[in-house]
mmCIF file of C-alpha atoms in Angstrom:
data_model
loop_
_atom_site.group_PDB
_atom_site.id
_atom_site.type_symbol
_atom_site.label_atom_id
_atom_site.label_comp_id
_atom_site.label_asym_id
_atom_site.label_seq_id
_atom_site.Cartn_x
_atom_site.Cartn_y
_atom_site.Cartn_z
ATOM 1 C CA MET W 1 0.006 -0.004 0.005
ATOM 2 C CA THR W 2 1.191 3.503 -0.747
ATOM 3 C CA ALA W 3 1.000 5.943 2.188
ATOM 4 C CA PRO W 4 1.110 9.711 1.648
ATOM 5 C CA ALA W 5 4.620 11.180 1.684
ATOM 6 C CA THR W 6 3.778 13.174 4.804
ATOM 7 C CA SER W 7 3.259 9.997 6.824
ATOM 8 C CA ASN W 8 5.965 9.113 9.396
ATOM 9 C CA TRP W 9 4.698 5.558 9.815
ATOM 10 C CA SER W 10 6.883 2.572 8.942
ATOM 11 C CA PRO W 11 6.593 -1.142 9.796
ATOM 12 C CA PRO W 12 9.000 -2.675 12.345
ATOM 13 C CA PRO W 13 12.249 -3.869 10.736
ATOM 14 C CA CYS W 14 12.331 -7.140 12.669
ATOM 15 C CA TRP W 15 10.692 -9.202 15.377
ATOM 16 C CA TYR W 16 10.837 -12.608 17.072
ATOM 17 C CA GLU W 17 8.677 -15.556 16.046
ATOM 18 C CA PRO W 18 8.315 -18.870 17.907
ATOM 19 C CA GLU W 19 10.452 -21.605 16.391
ATOM 20 C CA PHE W 20 11.585 -24.338 18.822
ATOM 21 C CA THR W 21 10.678 -26.032 22.064
ATOM 22 C CA PRO W 22 13.602 -26.383 24.504
ATOM 23 C CA LYS W 23 14.376 -29.930 23.350
ATOM 24 C CA GLN W 24 14.072 -29.009 19.689
ATOM 25 C CA PHE W 25 16.401 -26.050 20.136
ATOM 26 C CA SER W 26 18.900 -28.217 22.027
ATOM 27 C CA ASP W 27 18.847 -30.782 19.216
ATOM 28 C CA TYR W 28 19.158 -28.056 16.612
ATOM 29 C CA ILE W 29 22.212 -26.423 18.200
ATOM 30 C CA ASN W 30 23.981 -29.662 18.947
ATOM 31 C CA SER W 31 23.379 -31.021 15.445
ATOM 32 C CA HIS W 32 25.572 -28.149 14.153
ATOM 33 C CA TYR W 33 28.218 -28.510 16.847
ATOM 34 C CA THR W 34 31.347 -29.733 15.063
ATOM 35 C CA SER W 35 34.198 -28.604 17.278
ATOM 36 C CA ALA W 36 34.952 -26.570 20.386
ATOM 37 C CA GLN W 37 36.321 -23.836 18.150
ATOM 38 C CA SER W 38 33.180 -23.423 16.034
ATOM 39 C CA ALA W 39 30.706 -20.592 16.344
ATOM 40 C CA TRP W 40 28.076 -23.174 17.248
ATOM 41 C CA ALA W 41 30.160 -24.171 20.295
ATOM 42 C CA GLN W 42 29.793 -20.627 21.631
ATOM 43 C CA MET W 43 26.082 -20.706 20.908
ATOM 44 C CA ALA W 44 25.768 -24.005 22.729
ATOM 45 C CA SER W 45 27.511 -22.430 25.685
ATOM 46 C CA ASP W 46 25.388 -19.289 25.667
ATOM 47 C CA TYR W 47 21.959 -20.754 24.976
ATOM 48 C CA GLY W 48 22.511 -23.990 26.865
ATOM 49 C CA ALA W 49 23.485 -22.288 30.130
ATOM 50 C CA ASN W 50 20.126 -23.215 31.674
ATOM 51 C CA ASP W 51 19.847 -26.527 29.774
ATOM 52 C CA TYR W 52 17.913 -24.678 27.058
ATOM 53 C CA HIS W 53 15.135 -23.987 29.593
ATOM 54 C CA LYS W 54 13.972 -27.574 29.487
ATOM 55 C CA GLY W 55 10.986 -27.933 31.813
ATOM 56 C CA ASP W 56 10.207 -24.220 31.702
ATOM 57 C CA LYS W 57 7.110 -22.745 30.047
ATOM 58 C CA GLY W 58 7.829 -20.794 26.909
ATOM 59 C CA GLY W 59 9.831 -21.333 23.753
ATOM 60 C CA TRP W 60 12.831 -20.332 21.694
ATOM 61 C CA TYR W 61 12.042 -17.541 19.237
ATOM 62 C CA GLN W 62 13.974 -16.679 16.087
ATOM 63 C CA LEU W 63 14.711 -13.120 14.919
ATOM 64 C CA VAL W 64 12.937 -12.455 11.601
ATOM 65 C CA THR W 65 13.970 -9.587 9.309
ATOM 66 C CA PRO W 66 11.663 -9.533 6.255
ATOM 67 C CA ASP W 67 13.446 -6.615 4.529
ATOM 68 C CA ILE W 68 17.182 -7.411 4.481
ATOM 69 C CA SER W 69 17.949 -3.749 3.649
ATOM 70 C CA LYS W 70 16.874 -2.917 7.213
ATOM 71 C CA ALA W 71 19.039 -5.570 8.838
ATOM 72 C CA ASP W 72 21.376 -2.975 10.394
ATOM 73 C CA ALA W 73 18.508 -1.731 12.603
ATOM 74 C CA CYS W 74 18.409 -5.212 14.166
ATOM 75 C CA ALA W 75 22.146 -5.942 14.310
ATOM 76 C CA ALA W 76 22.311 -5.603 18.077
ATOM 77 C CA LEU W 77 19.565 -8.200 18.662
ATOM 78 C CA ASP W 78 20.302 -11.856 19.353
ATOM 79 C CA PRO W 79 19.311 -14.275 16.605
ATOM 80 C CA TRP W 80 17.474 -16.390 19.224
ATOM 81 C CA LYS W 81 15.643 -15.498 22.421
ATOM 82 C CA TRP W 82 13.965 -17.537 25.135
ATOM 83 C CA ILE W 83 10.545 -16.019 25.690
ATOM 84 C CA ALA W 84 8.086 -16.958 28.402
ATOM 85 C CA PRO W 85 4.320 -17.100 27.888
ATOM 86 C CA ASP W 86 2.594 -13.661 27.812
ATOM 87 C CA GLN W 87 5.943 -11.875 27.864
ATOM 88 C CA PRO W 88 5.174 -8.393 26.464
ATOM 89 C CA SER W 89 6.863 -7.109 23.321
ATOM 90 C CA THR W 90 9.613 -4.535 23.990
ATOM 91 C CA PRO W 91 12.103 -2.657 21.807
ATOM 92 C CA ASP W 92 14.795 -5.093 22.961
ATOM 93 C CA ILE W 93 12.639 -8.159 22.427
ATOM 94 C CA PRO W 94 10.042 -7.282 19.749
ATOM 95 C CA THR W 95 7.734 -10.274 19.501
ATOM 96 C CA VAL W 96 4.910 -10.851 17.079
ATOM 97 C CA ASP W 97 1.739 -9.129 18.254
ATOM 98 C CA PRO W 98 -1.401 -7.896 16.497
ATOM 99 C CA LYS W 99 0.140 -4.473 15.900
ATOM 100 C CA THR W 100 3.117 -6.007 14.079
ATOM 101 C CA LEU W 101 0.805 -8.172 12.011
ATOM 102 C CA ALA W 102 -1.286 -5.117 11.186
ATOM 103 C CA GLY W 103 1.827 -3.474 9.764
ATOM 104 C CA LEU W 104 2.524 -6.557 7.656
ATOM 105 C CA ALA W 105 -1.046 -6.599 6.369
ATOM 106 C CA PHE W 106 -0.781 -2.879 5.597
ATOM 107 C CA ASN W 107 2.331 -3.467 3.480
ATOM 108 C CA ARG W 108 0.630 -6.283 1.579
ATOM 109 C CA THR W 109 -2.547 -4.401 0.817
ATOM 110 C CA ILE W 110 -3.004 -3.539 -2.859
ATOM 111 C CA LEU W 111 -5.306 -0.626 -3.517
ATOM 112 C CA PRO W 112 -7.065 -0.489 -6.897
ATOM 113 C CA LYS W 113 -6.429 2.590 -9.017
ATOM 114 C CA PRO W 114 -9.428 4.697 -9.935
ATOM 115 C CA ASP W 115 -10.883 4.036 -13.387
ATOM 116 C CA ILE W 116 -12.764 7.167 -14.359
ATOM 117 C CA THR W 117 -14.737 8.607 -17.237
ATOM 118 C CA LEU W 118 -14.055 12.200 -18.231
ATOM 119 C CA ARG W 119 -16.748 14.386 -19.758
ATOM 120 C CA PRO W 120 -15.811 15.604 -22.329
ATOM 121 C CA ILE W 121 -13.557 12.653 -23.151
ATOM 122 C CA ALA W 122 -9.806 12.969 -22.517
ATOM 123 C CA GLN W 123 -9.042 13.466 -26.208
ATOM 124 C CA ASN W 124 -11.603 16.230 -26.604
ATOM 125 C CA GLN W 125 -11.357 18.568 -23.621
ATOM 126 C CA LEU W 126 -12.371 22.150 -24.291
ATOM 127 C CA VAL W 127 -11.146 25.448 -22.944
ATOM 128 C CA ASN W 128 -13.488 27.006 -20.385
ATOM 129 C CA LEU W 129 -15.610 23.876 -20.075
ATOM 130 C CA ASP W 130 -15.897 21.955 -16.801
ATOM 131 C CA THR W 131 -14.165 18.569 -16.731
ATOM 132 C CA GLU W 132 -16.684 16.263 -15.083
ATOM 133 C CA ILE W 133 -15.571 13.000 -13.474
ATOM 134 C CA ALA W 134 -17.404 9.714 -12.844
ATOM 135 C CA PHE W 135 -16.134 6.281 -11.806
ATOM 136 C CA ASP W 136 -16.367 3.524 -14.397
ATOM 137 C CA LYS W 137 -16.644 1.044 -11.521
ATOM 138 C CA ALA W 138 -17.490 1.695 -7.897
ATOM 139 C CA LEU W 139 -14.589 0.904 -5.589
ATOM 140 C CA PRO W 140 -14.974 -1.754 -2.887
ATOM 141 C CA LYS W 141 -13.325 -1.635 0.515
ATOM 142 C CA VAL W 142 -10.173 -3.725 0.633
ATOM 143 C CA TRP W 143 -8.852 -5.831 3.509
ATOM 144 C CA VAL W 144 -5.907 -8.138 4.206
ATOM 145 C CA THR W 145 -5.417 -10.460 7.172
ATOM 146 C CA ALA W 146 -1.997 -11.457 8.543
ATOM 147 C CA SER W 147 -1.826 -14.250 11.120
ATOM 148 C CA LEU W 148 0.543 -16.448 13.046
ATOM 149 C CA ASP W 149 -0.664 -19.803 14.299
ATOM 150 C CA ASN W 150 1.619 -22.088 16.293
ATOM 151 C CA PRO W 151 -0.446 -24.661 18.243
ATOM 152 C CA ALA W 152 2.659 -26.057 19.945
ATOM 153 C CA PHE W 153 3.191 -22.690 21.638
ATOM 154 C CA GLY W 154 -0.497 -21.927 22.064
ATOM 155 C CA ILE W 155 -0.096 -18.917 19.780
ATOM 156 C CA HIS W 156 -2.963 -17.714 17.620
ATOM 157 C CA VAL W 157 -2.461 -14.081 16.606
ATOM 158 C CA ALA W 158 -4.130 -12.246 13.784
ATOM 159 C CA ALA W 159 -4.720 -8.723 12.584
ATOM 160 C CA THR W 160 -6.746 -7.345 9.664
ATOM 161 C CA THR W 161 -6.269 -4.026 7.971
ATOM 162 C CA THR W 162 -9.260 -2.554 6.169
ATOM 163 C CA ALA W 163 -9.027 0.272 3.624
ATOM 164 C CA VAL W 164 -12.139 2.245 2.697
ATOM 165 C CA PRO W 165 -12.058 4.772 -0.187
ATOM 166 C CA VAL W 166 -13.238 8.109 1.117
ATOM 167 C CA ARG W 167 -12.102 10.958 -1.173
ATOM 168 C CA LEU W 168 -11.111 11.622 -4.765
ATOM 169 C CA THR W 169 -8.753 14.448 -5.689
ATOM 170 C CA VAL W 170 -8.375 15.561 -9.305
ATOM 171 C CA ASP W 171 -5.345 17.608 -10.353
ATOM 172 C CA ALA W 172 -5.315 19.364 -13.732
ATOM 173 C CA GLY W 173 -1.603 18.763 -14.261
ATOM 174 C CA THR W 174 -0.991 22.362 -15.315
ATOM 175 C CA GLN W 175 -1.177 25.915 -14.068
ATOM 176 C CA TYR W 176 -3.488 26.727 -16.981
ATOM 177 C CA ALA W 177 -6.643 25.687 -15.235
ATOM 178 C CA ASP W 178 -9.031 27.305 -12.800
ATOM 179 C CA PRO W 179 -9.572 25.551 -10.483
ATOM 180 C CA GLN W 180 -6.391 23.486 -10.808
ATOM 181 C CA ASN W 181 -7.665 20.780 -8.451
ATOM 182 C CA CYS W 182 -10.849 19.566 -6.789
ATOM 183 C CA THR W 183 -11.612 17.157 -4.016
ATOM 184 C CA TYR W 184 -14.818 15.120 -3.683
ATOM 185 C CA ASP W 185 -16.217 12.883 -0.966
ATOM 186 C CA LEU W 186 -17.114 9.438 -2.258
ATOM 187 C CA LYS W 187 -20.653 8.142 -1.793
ATOM 188 C CA ALA W 188 -21.366 4.632 -0.455
ATOM 189 C CA SER W 189 -23.942 2.408 -2.096
ATOM 190 C CA GLY W 190 -24.293 -1.364 -1.739
ATOM 191 C CA GLY W 191 -20.964 -1.679 0.050
ATOM 192 C CA LYS W 192 -19.061 0.161 -2.703
ATOM 193 C CA TYR W 193 -17.976 3.741 -3.206
ATOM 194 C CA SER W 194 -18.257 6.064 -6.225
ATOM 195 C CA VAL W 195 -18.461 9.679 -7.375
ATOM 196 C CA ASN W 196 -20.078 11.680 -10.140
ATOM 197 C CA THR W 197 -19.134 15.360 -10.297
ATOM 198 C CA LYS W 198 -21.909 16.483 -12.611
ATOM 199 C CA ASP W 199 -23.381 19.655 -11.077
ATOM 200 C CA ALA W 200 -20.620 19.685 -8.412
ATOM 201 C CA GLY W 201 -19.457 23.009 -7.078
ATOM 202 C CA CYS W 202 -15.897 22.281 -8.214
ATOM 203 C CA ASN W 203 -14.680 20.846 -11.533
ATOM 204 C CA VAL W 204 -11.279 21.346 -13.106
ATOM 205 C CA THR W 205 -11.595 23.824 -15.978
ATOM 206 C CA TYR W 206 -8.761 24.386 -18.437
ATOM 207 C CA ASP W 207 -8.192 27.937 -19.691
ATOM 208 C CA LYS W 208 -5.543 27.303 -22.303
ATOM 209 C CA ALA W 209 -5.222 24.750 -25.121
ATOM 210 C CA SER W 210 -2.776 21.979 -24.408
ATOM 211 C CA PRO W 211 0.609 21.546 -26.118
ATOM 212 C CA ASN W 212 1.561 18.386 -27.969
ATOM 213 C CA GLY W 213 1.183 15.484 -25.565
ATOM 214 C CA GLY W 214 -1.593 17.147 -23.637
ATOM 215 C CA TYR W 215 -1.851 17.794 -19.909
ATOM 216 C CA PRO W 216 -1.311 15.025 -17.311
ATOM 217 C CA LEU W 217 -4.557 15.028 -15.358
ATOM 218 C CA LYS W 218 -4.186 12.983 -12.185
ATOM 219 C CA ALA W 219 -6.928 11.267 -10.185
ATOM 220 C CA SER W 220 -6.038 10.156 -6.636
ATOM 221 C CA VAL W 221 -8.180 8.260 -4.162
ATOM 222 C CA VAL W 222 -7.528 8.545 -0.410
ATOM 223 C CA TRP W 223 -8.264 5.414 1.572
ATOM 224 C CA GLU W 224 -9.021 5.475 5.274
ATOM 225 C CA VAL W 225 -7.176 2.566 6.881
ATOM 226 C CA THR W 226 -8.003 0.867 10.174
ATOM 227 C CA TRP W 227 -6.935 -2.386 11.778
ATOM 228 C CA THR W 228 -8.453 -4.853 14.195
ATOM 229 C CA PRO W 229 -6.726 -7.630 16.207
ATOM 230 C CA SER W 230 -8.594 -10.487 14.559
ATOM 231 C CA ALA W 231 -9.354 -12.052 11.179
ATOM 232 C CA ASP W 232 -12.657 -10.146 11.012
ATOM 233 C CA PRO W 233 -12.521 -7.118 8.674
ATOM 234 C CA ASP W 234 -15.588 -5.715 10.407
ATOM 235 C CA GLY W 235 -14.052 -5.902 13.856
ATOM 236 C CA PRO W 236 -13.716 -2.742 15.957
ATOM 237 C CA PRO W 237 -10.783 -0.446 15.029
ATOM 238 C CA SER W 238 -7.751 -0.516 17.321
ATOM 239 C CA ALA W 239 -5.116 2.008 18.256
ATOM 240 C CA PRO W 240 -2.626 3.237 17.300
ATOM 241 C CA GLY W 241 -4.076 4.116 13.950
ATOM 242 C CA LEU W 242 -2.480 3.458 10.564
ATOM 243 C CA PRO W 243 -1.868 6.206 7.989
ATOM 244 C CA ASN W 244 -4.258 6.705 5.100
ATOM 245 C CA GLY W 245 -3.488 4.921 1.845
ATOM 246 C CA GLN W 246 -3.489 6.453 -1.626
ATOM 247 C CA SER W 247 -3.952 5.114 -5.143
ATOM 248 C CA SER W 248 -3.526 7.267 -8.253
ATOM 249 C CA LYS W 249 -3.902 7.110 -12.008
ATOM 250 C CA GLN W 250 -2.814 9.606 -14.669
ATOM 251 C CA PHE W 251 -4.689 10.517 -17.821
ATOM 252 C CA GLN W 252 -3.329 12.510 -20.733
ATOM 253 C CA VAL W 253 -5.922 15.051 -21.793
ATOM 254 C CA THR W 254 -5.983 17.091 -24.992
ATOM 255 C CA VAL W 255 -7.533 20.537 -24.571
ATOM 256 C CA ARG W 256 -8.503 22.652 -27.549
ATOM 257 C CA GLU W 257 -10.342 25.893 -28.197
ATOM 258 C CA ASP W 258 -13.723 25.512 -29.776
ATOM 259 C CA GLN W 259 -16.684 27.823 -30.090
ATOM 260 C CA THR W 260 -19.089 24.903 -30.237
ATOM 261 C CA VAL W 261 -19.555 22.843 -27.116
ATOM 262 C CA ASN W 262 -20.723 19.251 -27.554
ATOM 263 C CA ARG W 263 -20.659 16.778 -24.672
#
């Protein structure tokens, strides 16, 4: 999903996910132990200090860094951590929680670009004539669920992000228009959202014929994004909030001068 450039939100660079029981981790480490001089020997010494927490409640978690370009932000964290049940997530030990999953779902959300009809058509815009906009297809709300299920650890975590289209902004793509941009609230009908700017108080109006190639009119939809700590897209929104999303599409419009106006 694309967030507006003014947003300071970013997903966490890394976190811990459950991987091994104490016995499984012990077997894993020792299966790689080849000599007392190997790196695995030091790991066996460090992690096996308490016999890998055998008999304790909890599990061994592995550090996960989805975006390798952000690995430096996690360089100080151990590759493995023993984590007890219900241990809260902290900056030093960031574990998977609904908020983290909400960030993953946000990143995986694909927002449809607006398909619009221009009146007059894009190839036949006229100077001093309103450019009316209507959606070809109403936009649906979009949602994505991210989850982590590990029955062995008793972990069942999910989060769903839901994006609802709320506004359309149209930019003329040139200074030779008055107004140069307009914003419209989308109307909901049957679970989908659309707009028709006929008779609206604001419509882009070009006041100069376009050069070769035309003007790049841009239509952008703002999506209001919320998340809920479950797999239900209709669940109650949770805090902290996520930034709005945005999807855009550009249309080349040819504007000419004409004394006769035909729509």
